[in-house]
Each structure stands twice: as structure tokens, then as C-alpha cells.
mmCIF file of N, CA and C in Angstrom:
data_model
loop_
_atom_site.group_PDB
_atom_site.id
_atom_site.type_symbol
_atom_site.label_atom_id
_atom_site.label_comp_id
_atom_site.label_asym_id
_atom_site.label_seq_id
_atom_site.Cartn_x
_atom_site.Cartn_y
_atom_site.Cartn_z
ATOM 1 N N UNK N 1 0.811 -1.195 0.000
ATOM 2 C CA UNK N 1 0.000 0.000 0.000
ATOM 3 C C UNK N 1 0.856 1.261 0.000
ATOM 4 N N UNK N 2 2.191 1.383 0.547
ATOM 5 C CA UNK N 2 2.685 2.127 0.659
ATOM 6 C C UNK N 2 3.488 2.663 -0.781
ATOM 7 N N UNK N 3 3.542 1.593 -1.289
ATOM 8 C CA UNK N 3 4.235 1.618 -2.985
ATOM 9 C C UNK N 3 2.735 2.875 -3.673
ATOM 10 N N UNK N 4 1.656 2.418 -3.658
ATOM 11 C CA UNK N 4 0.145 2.823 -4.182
ATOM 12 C C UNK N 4 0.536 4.117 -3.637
ATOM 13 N N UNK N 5 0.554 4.698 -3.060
ATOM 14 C CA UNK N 5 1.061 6.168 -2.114
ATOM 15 C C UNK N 5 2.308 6.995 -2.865
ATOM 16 N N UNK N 6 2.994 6.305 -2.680
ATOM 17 C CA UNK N 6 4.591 6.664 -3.610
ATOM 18 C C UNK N 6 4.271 7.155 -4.962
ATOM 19 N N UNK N 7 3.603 6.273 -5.250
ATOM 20 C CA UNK N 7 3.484 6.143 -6.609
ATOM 21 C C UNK N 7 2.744 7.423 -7.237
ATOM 22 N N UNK N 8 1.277 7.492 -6.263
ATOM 23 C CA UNK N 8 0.793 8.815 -6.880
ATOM 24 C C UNK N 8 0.931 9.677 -6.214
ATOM 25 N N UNK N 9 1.697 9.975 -5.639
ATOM 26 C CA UNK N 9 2.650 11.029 -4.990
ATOM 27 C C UNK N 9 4.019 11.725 -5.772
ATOM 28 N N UNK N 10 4.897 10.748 -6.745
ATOM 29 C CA UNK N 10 5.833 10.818 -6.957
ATOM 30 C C UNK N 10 5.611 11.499 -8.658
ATOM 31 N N UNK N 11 4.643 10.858 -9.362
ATOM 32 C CA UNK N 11 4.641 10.864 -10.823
ATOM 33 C C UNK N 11 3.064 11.692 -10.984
ATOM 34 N N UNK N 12 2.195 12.179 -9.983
ATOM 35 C CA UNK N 12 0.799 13.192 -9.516
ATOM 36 C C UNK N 12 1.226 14.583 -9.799
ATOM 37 N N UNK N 13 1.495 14.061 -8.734
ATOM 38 C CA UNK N 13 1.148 15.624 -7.787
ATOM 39 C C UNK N 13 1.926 17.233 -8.409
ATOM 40 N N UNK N 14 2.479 16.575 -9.076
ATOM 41 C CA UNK N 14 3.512 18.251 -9.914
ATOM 42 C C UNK N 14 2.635 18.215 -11.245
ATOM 43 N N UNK N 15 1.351 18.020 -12.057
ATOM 44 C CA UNK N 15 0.067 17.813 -12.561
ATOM 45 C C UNK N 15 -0.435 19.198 -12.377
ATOM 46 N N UNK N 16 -0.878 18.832 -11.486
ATOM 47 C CA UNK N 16 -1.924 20.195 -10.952
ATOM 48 C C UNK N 16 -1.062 21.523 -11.511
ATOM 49 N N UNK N 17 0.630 21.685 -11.040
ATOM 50 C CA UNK N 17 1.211 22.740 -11.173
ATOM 51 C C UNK N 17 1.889 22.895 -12.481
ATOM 52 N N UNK N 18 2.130 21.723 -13.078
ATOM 53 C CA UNK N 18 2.334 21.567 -14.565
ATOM 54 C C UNK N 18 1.481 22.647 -15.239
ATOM 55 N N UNK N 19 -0.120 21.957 -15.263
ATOM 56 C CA UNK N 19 -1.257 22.431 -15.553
ATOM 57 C C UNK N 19 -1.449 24.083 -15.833
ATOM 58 N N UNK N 20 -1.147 24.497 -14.442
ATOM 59 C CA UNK N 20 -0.905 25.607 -13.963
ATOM 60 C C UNK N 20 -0.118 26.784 -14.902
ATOM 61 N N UNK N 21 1.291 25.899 -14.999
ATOM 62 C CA UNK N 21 1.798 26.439 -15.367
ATOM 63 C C UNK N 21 1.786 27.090 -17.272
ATOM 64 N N UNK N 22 1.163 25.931 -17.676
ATOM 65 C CA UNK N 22 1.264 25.678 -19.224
ATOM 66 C C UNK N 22 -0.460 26.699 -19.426
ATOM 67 N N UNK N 23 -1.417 26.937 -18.420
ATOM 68 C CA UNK N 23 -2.409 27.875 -18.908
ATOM 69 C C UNK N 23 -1.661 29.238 -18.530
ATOM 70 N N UNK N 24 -0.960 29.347 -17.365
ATOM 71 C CA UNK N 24 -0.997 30.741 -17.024
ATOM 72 C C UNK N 24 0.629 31.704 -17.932
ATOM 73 N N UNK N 25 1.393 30.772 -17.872
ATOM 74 C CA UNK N 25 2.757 31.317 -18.486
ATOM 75 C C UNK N 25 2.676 31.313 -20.164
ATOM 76 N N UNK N 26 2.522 30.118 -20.055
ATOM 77 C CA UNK N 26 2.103 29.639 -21.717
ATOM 78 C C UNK N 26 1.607 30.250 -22.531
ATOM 79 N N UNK N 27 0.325 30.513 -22.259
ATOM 80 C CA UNK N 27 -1.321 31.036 -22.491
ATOM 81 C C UNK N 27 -2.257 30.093 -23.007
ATOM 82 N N UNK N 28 -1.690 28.828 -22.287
ATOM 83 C CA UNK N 28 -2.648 27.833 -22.974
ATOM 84 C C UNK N 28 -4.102 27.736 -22.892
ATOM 85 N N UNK N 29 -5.474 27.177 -23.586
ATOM 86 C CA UNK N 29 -6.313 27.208 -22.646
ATOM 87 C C UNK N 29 -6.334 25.737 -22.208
ATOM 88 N N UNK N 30 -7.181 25.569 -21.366
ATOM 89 C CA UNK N 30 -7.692 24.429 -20.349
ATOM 90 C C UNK N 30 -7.504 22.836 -21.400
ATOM 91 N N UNK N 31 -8.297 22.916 -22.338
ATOM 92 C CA UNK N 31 -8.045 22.005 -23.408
ATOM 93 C C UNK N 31 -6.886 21.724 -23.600
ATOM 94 N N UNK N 32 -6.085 22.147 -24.322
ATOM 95 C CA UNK N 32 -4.919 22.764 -24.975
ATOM 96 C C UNK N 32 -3.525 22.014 -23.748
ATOM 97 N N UNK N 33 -3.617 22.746 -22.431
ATOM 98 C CA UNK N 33 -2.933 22.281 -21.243
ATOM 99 C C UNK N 33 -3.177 20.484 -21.466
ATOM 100 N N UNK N 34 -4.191 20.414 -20.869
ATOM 101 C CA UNK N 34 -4.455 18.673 -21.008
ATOM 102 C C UNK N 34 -4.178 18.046 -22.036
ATOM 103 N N UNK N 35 -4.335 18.575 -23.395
ATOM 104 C CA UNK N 35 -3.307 17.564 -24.612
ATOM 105 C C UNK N 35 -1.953 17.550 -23.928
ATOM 106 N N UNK N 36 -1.433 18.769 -24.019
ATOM 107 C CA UNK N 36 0.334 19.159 -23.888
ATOM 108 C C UNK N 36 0.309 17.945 -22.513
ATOM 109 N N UNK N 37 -0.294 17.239 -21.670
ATOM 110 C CA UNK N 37 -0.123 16.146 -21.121
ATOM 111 C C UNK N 37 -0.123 14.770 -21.300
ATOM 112 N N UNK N 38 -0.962 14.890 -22.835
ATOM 113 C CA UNK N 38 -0.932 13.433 -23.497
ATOM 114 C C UNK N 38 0.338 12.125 -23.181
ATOM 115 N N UNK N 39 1.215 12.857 -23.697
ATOM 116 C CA UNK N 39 2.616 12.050 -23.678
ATOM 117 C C UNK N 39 2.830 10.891 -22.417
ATOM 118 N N UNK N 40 1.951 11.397 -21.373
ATOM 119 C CA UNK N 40 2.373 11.142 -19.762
ATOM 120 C C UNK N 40 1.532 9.609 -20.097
ATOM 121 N N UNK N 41 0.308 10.084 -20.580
ATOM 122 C CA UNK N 41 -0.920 8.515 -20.398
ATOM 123 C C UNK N 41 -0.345 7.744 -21.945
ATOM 124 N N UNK N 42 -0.311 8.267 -23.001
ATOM 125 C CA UNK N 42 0.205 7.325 -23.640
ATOM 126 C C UNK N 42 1.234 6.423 -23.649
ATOM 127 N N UNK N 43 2.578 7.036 -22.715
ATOM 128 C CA UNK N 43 4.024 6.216 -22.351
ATOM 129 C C UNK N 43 3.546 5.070 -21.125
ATOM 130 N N UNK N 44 2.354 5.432 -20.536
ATOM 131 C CA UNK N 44 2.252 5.048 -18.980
ATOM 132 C C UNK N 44 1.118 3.659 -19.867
ATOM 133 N N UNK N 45 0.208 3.778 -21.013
ATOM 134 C CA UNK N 45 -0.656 2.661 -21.214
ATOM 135 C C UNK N 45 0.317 2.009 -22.372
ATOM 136 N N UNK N 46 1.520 2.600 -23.043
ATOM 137 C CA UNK N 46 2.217 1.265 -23.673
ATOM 138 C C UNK N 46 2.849 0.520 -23.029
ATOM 139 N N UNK N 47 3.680 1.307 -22.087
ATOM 140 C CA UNK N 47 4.667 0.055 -21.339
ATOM 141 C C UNK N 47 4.189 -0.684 -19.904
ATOM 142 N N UNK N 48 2.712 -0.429 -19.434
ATOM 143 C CA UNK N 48 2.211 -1.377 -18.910
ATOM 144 C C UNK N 48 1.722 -2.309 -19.957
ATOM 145 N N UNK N 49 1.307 -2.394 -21.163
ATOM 146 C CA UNK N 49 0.794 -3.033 -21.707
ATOM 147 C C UNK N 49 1.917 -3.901 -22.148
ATOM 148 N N UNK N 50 3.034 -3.617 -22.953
ATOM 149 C CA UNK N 50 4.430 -4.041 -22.796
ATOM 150 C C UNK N 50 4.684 -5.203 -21.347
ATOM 151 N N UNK N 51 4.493 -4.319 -20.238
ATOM 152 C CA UNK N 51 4.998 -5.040 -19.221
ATOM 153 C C UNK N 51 4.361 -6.540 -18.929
ATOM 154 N N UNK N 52 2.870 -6.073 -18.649
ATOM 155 C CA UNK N 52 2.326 -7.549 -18.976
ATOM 156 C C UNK N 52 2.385 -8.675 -19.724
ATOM 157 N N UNK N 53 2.650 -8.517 -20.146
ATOM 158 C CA UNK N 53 3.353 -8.989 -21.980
ATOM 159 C C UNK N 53 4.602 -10.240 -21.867
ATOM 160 N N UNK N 54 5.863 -8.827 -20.975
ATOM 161 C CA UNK N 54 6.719 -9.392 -21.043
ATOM 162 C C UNK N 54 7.632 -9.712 -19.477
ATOM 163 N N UNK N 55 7.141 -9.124 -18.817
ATOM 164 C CA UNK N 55 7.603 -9.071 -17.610
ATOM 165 C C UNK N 55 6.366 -10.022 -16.713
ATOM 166 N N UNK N 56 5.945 -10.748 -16.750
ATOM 167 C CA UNK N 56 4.676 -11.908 -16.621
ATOM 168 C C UNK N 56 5.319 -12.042 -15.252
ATOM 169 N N UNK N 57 6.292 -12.946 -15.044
ATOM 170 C CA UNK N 57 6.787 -13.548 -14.091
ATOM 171 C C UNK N 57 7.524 -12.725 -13.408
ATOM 172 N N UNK N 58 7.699 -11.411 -13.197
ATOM 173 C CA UNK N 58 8.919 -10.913 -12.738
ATOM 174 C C UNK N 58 8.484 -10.278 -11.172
ATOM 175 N N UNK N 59 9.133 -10.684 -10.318
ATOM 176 C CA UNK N 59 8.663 -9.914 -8.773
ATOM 177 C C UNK N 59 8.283 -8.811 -9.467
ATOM 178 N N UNK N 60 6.895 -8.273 -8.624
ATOM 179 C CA UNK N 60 6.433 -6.968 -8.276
ATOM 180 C C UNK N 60 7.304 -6.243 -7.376
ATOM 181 N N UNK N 61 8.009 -6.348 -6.539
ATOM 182 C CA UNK N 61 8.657 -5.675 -5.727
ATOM 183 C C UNK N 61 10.040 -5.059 -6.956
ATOM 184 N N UNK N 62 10.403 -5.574 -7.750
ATOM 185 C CA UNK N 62 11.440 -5.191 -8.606
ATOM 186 C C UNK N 62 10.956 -3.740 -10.367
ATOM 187 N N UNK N 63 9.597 -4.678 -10.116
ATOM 188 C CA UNK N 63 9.318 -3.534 -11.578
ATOM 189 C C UNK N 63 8.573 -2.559 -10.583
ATOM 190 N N UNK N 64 7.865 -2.760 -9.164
ATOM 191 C CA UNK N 64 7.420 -1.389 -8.684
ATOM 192 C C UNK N 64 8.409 -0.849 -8.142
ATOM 193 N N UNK N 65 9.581 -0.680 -7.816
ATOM 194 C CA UNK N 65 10.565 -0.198 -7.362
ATOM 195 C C UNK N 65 11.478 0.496 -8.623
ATOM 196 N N UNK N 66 11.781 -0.053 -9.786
ATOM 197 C CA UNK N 66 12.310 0.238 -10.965
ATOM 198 C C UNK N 66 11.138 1.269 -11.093
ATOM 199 N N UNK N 67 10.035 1.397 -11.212
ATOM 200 C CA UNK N 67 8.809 2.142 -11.815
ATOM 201 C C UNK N 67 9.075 3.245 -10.697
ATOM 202 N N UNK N 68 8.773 3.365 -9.447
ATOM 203 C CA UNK N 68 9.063 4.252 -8.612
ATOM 204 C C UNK N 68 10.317 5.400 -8.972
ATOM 205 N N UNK N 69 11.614 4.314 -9.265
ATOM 206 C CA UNK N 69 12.651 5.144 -9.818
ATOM 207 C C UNK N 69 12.307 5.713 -10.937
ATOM 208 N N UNK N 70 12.287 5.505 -11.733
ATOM 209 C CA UNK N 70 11.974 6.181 -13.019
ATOM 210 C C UNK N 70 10.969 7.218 -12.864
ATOM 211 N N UNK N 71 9.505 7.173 -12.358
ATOM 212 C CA UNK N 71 8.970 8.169 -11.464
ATOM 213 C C UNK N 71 9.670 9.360 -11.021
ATOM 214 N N UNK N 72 10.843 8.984 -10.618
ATOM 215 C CA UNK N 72 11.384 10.527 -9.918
ATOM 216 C C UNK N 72 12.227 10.532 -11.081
ATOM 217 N N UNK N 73 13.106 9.960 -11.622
ATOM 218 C CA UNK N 73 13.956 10.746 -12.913
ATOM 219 C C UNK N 73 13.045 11.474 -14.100
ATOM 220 N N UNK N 74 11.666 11.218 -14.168
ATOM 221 C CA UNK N 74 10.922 11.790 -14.653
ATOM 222 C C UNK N 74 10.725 13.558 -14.551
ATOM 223 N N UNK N 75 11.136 13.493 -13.463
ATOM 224 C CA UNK N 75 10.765 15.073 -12.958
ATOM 225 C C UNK N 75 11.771 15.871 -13.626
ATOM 226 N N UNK N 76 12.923 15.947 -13.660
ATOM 227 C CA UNK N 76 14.270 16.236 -13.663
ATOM 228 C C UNK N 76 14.077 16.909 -15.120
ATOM 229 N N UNK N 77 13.652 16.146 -16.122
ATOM 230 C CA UNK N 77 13.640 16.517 -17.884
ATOM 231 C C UNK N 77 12.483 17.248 -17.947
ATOM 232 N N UNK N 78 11.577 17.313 -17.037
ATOM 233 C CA UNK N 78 10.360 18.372 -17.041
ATOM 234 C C UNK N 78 10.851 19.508 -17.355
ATOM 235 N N UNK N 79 11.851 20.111 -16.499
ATOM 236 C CA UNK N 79 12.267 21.628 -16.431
ATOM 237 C C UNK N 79 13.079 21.990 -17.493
ATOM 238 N N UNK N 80 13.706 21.283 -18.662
ATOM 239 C CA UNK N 80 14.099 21.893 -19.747
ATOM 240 C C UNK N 80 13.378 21.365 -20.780
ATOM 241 N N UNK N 81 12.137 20.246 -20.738
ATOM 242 C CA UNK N 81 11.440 19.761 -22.010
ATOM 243 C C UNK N 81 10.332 19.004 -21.506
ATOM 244 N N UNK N 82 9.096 19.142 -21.342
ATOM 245 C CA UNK N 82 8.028 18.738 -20.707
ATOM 246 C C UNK N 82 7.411 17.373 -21.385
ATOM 247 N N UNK N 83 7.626 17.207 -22.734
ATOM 248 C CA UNK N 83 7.461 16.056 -23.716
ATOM 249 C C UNK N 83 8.229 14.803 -22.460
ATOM 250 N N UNK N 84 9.591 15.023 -22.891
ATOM 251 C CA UNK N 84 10.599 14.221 -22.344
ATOM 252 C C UNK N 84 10.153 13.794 -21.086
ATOM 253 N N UNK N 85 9.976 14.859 -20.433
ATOM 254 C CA UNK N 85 9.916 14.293 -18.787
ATOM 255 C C UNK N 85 8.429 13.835 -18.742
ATOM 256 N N UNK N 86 7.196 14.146 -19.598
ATOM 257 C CA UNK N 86 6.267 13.548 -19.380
ATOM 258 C C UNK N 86 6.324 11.415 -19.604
ATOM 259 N N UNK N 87 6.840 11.504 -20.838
ATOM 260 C CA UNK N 87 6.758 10.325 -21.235
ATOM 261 C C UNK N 87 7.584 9.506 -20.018
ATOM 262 N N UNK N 88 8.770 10.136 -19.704
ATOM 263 C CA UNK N 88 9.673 9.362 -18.528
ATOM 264 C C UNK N 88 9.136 8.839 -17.644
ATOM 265 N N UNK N 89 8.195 9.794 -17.437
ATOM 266 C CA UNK N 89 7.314 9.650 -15.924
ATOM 267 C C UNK N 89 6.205 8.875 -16.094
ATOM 268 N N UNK N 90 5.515 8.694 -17.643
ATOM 269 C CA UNK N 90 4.557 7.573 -18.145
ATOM 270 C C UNK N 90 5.318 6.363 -17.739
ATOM 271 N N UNK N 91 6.592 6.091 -18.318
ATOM 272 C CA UNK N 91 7.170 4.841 -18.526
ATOM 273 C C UNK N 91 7.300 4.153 -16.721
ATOM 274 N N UNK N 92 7.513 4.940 -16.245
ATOM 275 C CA UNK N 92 7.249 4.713 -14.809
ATOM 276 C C UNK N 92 6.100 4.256 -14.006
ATOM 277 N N UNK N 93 5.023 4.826 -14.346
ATOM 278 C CA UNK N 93 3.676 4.889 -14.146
ATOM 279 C C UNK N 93 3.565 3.589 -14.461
ATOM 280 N N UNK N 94 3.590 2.876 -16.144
ATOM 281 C CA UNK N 94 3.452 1.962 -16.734
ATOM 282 C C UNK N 94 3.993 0.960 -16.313
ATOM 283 N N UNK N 95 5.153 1.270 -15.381
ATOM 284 C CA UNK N 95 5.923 -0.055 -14.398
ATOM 285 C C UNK N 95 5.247 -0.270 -13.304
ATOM 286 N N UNK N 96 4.806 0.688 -12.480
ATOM 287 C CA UNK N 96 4.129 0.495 -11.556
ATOM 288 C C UNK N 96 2.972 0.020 -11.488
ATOM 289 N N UNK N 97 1.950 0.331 -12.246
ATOM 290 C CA UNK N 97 0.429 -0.098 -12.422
ATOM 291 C C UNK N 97 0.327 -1.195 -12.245
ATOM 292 N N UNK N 98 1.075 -2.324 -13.101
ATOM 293 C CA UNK N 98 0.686 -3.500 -13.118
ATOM 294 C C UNK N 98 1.600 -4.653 -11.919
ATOM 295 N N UNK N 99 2.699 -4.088 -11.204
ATOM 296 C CA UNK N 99 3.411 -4.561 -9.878
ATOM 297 C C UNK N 99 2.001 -4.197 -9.002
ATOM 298 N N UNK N 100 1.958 -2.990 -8.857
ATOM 299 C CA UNK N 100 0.587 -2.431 -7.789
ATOM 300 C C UNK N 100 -0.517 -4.010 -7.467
ATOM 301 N N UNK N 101 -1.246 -4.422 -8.841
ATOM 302 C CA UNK N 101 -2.128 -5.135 -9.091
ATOM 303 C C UNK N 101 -1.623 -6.338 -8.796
ATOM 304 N N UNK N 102 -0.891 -6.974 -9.673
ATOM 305 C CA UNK N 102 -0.116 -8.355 -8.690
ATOM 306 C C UNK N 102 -0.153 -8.461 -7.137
ATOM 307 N N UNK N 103 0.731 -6.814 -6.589
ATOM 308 C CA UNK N 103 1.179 -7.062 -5.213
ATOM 309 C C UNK N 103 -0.127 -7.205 -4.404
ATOM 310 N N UNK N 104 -0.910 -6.826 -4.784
ATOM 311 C CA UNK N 104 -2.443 -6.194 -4.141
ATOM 312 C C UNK N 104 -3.327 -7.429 -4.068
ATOM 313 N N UNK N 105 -3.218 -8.087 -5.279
ATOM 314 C CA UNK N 105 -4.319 -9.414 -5.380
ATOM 315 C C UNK N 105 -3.057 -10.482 -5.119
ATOM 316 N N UNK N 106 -2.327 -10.712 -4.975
ATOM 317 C CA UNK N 106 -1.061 -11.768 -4.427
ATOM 318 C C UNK N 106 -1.910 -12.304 -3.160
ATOM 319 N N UNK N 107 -1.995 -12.071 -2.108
ATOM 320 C CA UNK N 107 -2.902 -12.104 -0.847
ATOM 321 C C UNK N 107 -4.163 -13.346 -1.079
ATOM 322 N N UNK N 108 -4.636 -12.529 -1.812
ATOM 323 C CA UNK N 108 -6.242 -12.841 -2.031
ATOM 324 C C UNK N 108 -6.376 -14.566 -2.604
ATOM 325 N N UNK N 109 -7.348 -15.108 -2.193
ATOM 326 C CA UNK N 109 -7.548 -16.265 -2.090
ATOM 327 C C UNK N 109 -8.266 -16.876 -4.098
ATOM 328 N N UNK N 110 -7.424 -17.700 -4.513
ATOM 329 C CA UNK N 110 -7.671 -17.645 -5.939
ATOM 330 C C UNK N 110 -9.413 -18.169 -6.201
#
């Protein structure tokens, strides 16, 4: 649970101020802002889709931890190219999602 926390904490929450930033500096409007975010959900639904795929068997504790990392190197390419650091931070996302779901139903009685 604490990974689930990290997670949308780490690759979230600078969203809102992204957002922010790309209507008010930019002059984007509202629309316009939310495309210029595309990059983030498209990197984040190929390489979970990827991951399932190919990473089947692989501890959750290793691709949500790899995904976590990448999560924060994500941030870093934001501040000179927002493309870049969006997708980074997808590819992260896309590691995590599907560790999350394993680790979560692992427990649960088949």
C-alpha cells in the first residue's frame, strides 16, 4: 500500500502545477494544457501493456521499485522539455500499475 502512495505522490502531484503552469505562463487554454499532457498517459498505457506482456513472471517488488525510480527521474527533464519528462514519468507509471495489481491481489484467495 505504501508503494500505491509513492506512486501517486511521486509521478501526480507536480500535474496540478504543470497544468498551472502551461495555462498561465504559456497562455494555454484548459483544453490545450491537457493535450500538452498526453505524452504522460500514452508512455504510462504502452509500457504497462508491454509489461504484462513481457515481464509476466517478474517480482512486483522489482518492476514497482524500478517504476518508482523512473517516477522521480521523470521530474528532472520536465524543467528543460516537458514532452521528455512527461513520457519518462509515463514509462514509470506503466511499471508500476501492473506490480501495484499483482502485489495487491497476491494475498487474495484464488
Amino acid at each position: 500500500m505504501l508503494v500505491c502512495a509513492m506512486a501517486g505522490a511521486v509521478a501526480f502531484a507536480a500535474l496540478v502545477y504543470t497544468s498551472i503552469q502551461l495555462q498561465s505562463a504559456e497562455g494555454l487554454d484548459p483544453v490545450h494544457a491537457g493535450l500538452a499532457m498526453t505524452p504522460l498517459a500514452l508512455a504510462g498505457f504502452l509500457t504497462s501493456t508491454l509489461e504484462g506482456r513481457f515481464l509476466h513472471g517478474a517480482s512486483p517488488r522489482l518492476t514497482a521499485g524500478a517504476g518508482l525510480l523512473v517516477n522521480g527521474a521523470g521530474c528532472l527533464p520536465q524543467i528543460w522539455s516537458l514532452p521528455l519528462g512527461l513520457i519518462v514519468t509515463g514509462i514509470g507509471v506503466g511499471l508500476v500499475g501492473p506490480a501495484m495489481g499483482a502485489a495487491v491481489m497476491a494475498p487474495a484467495p484464488a
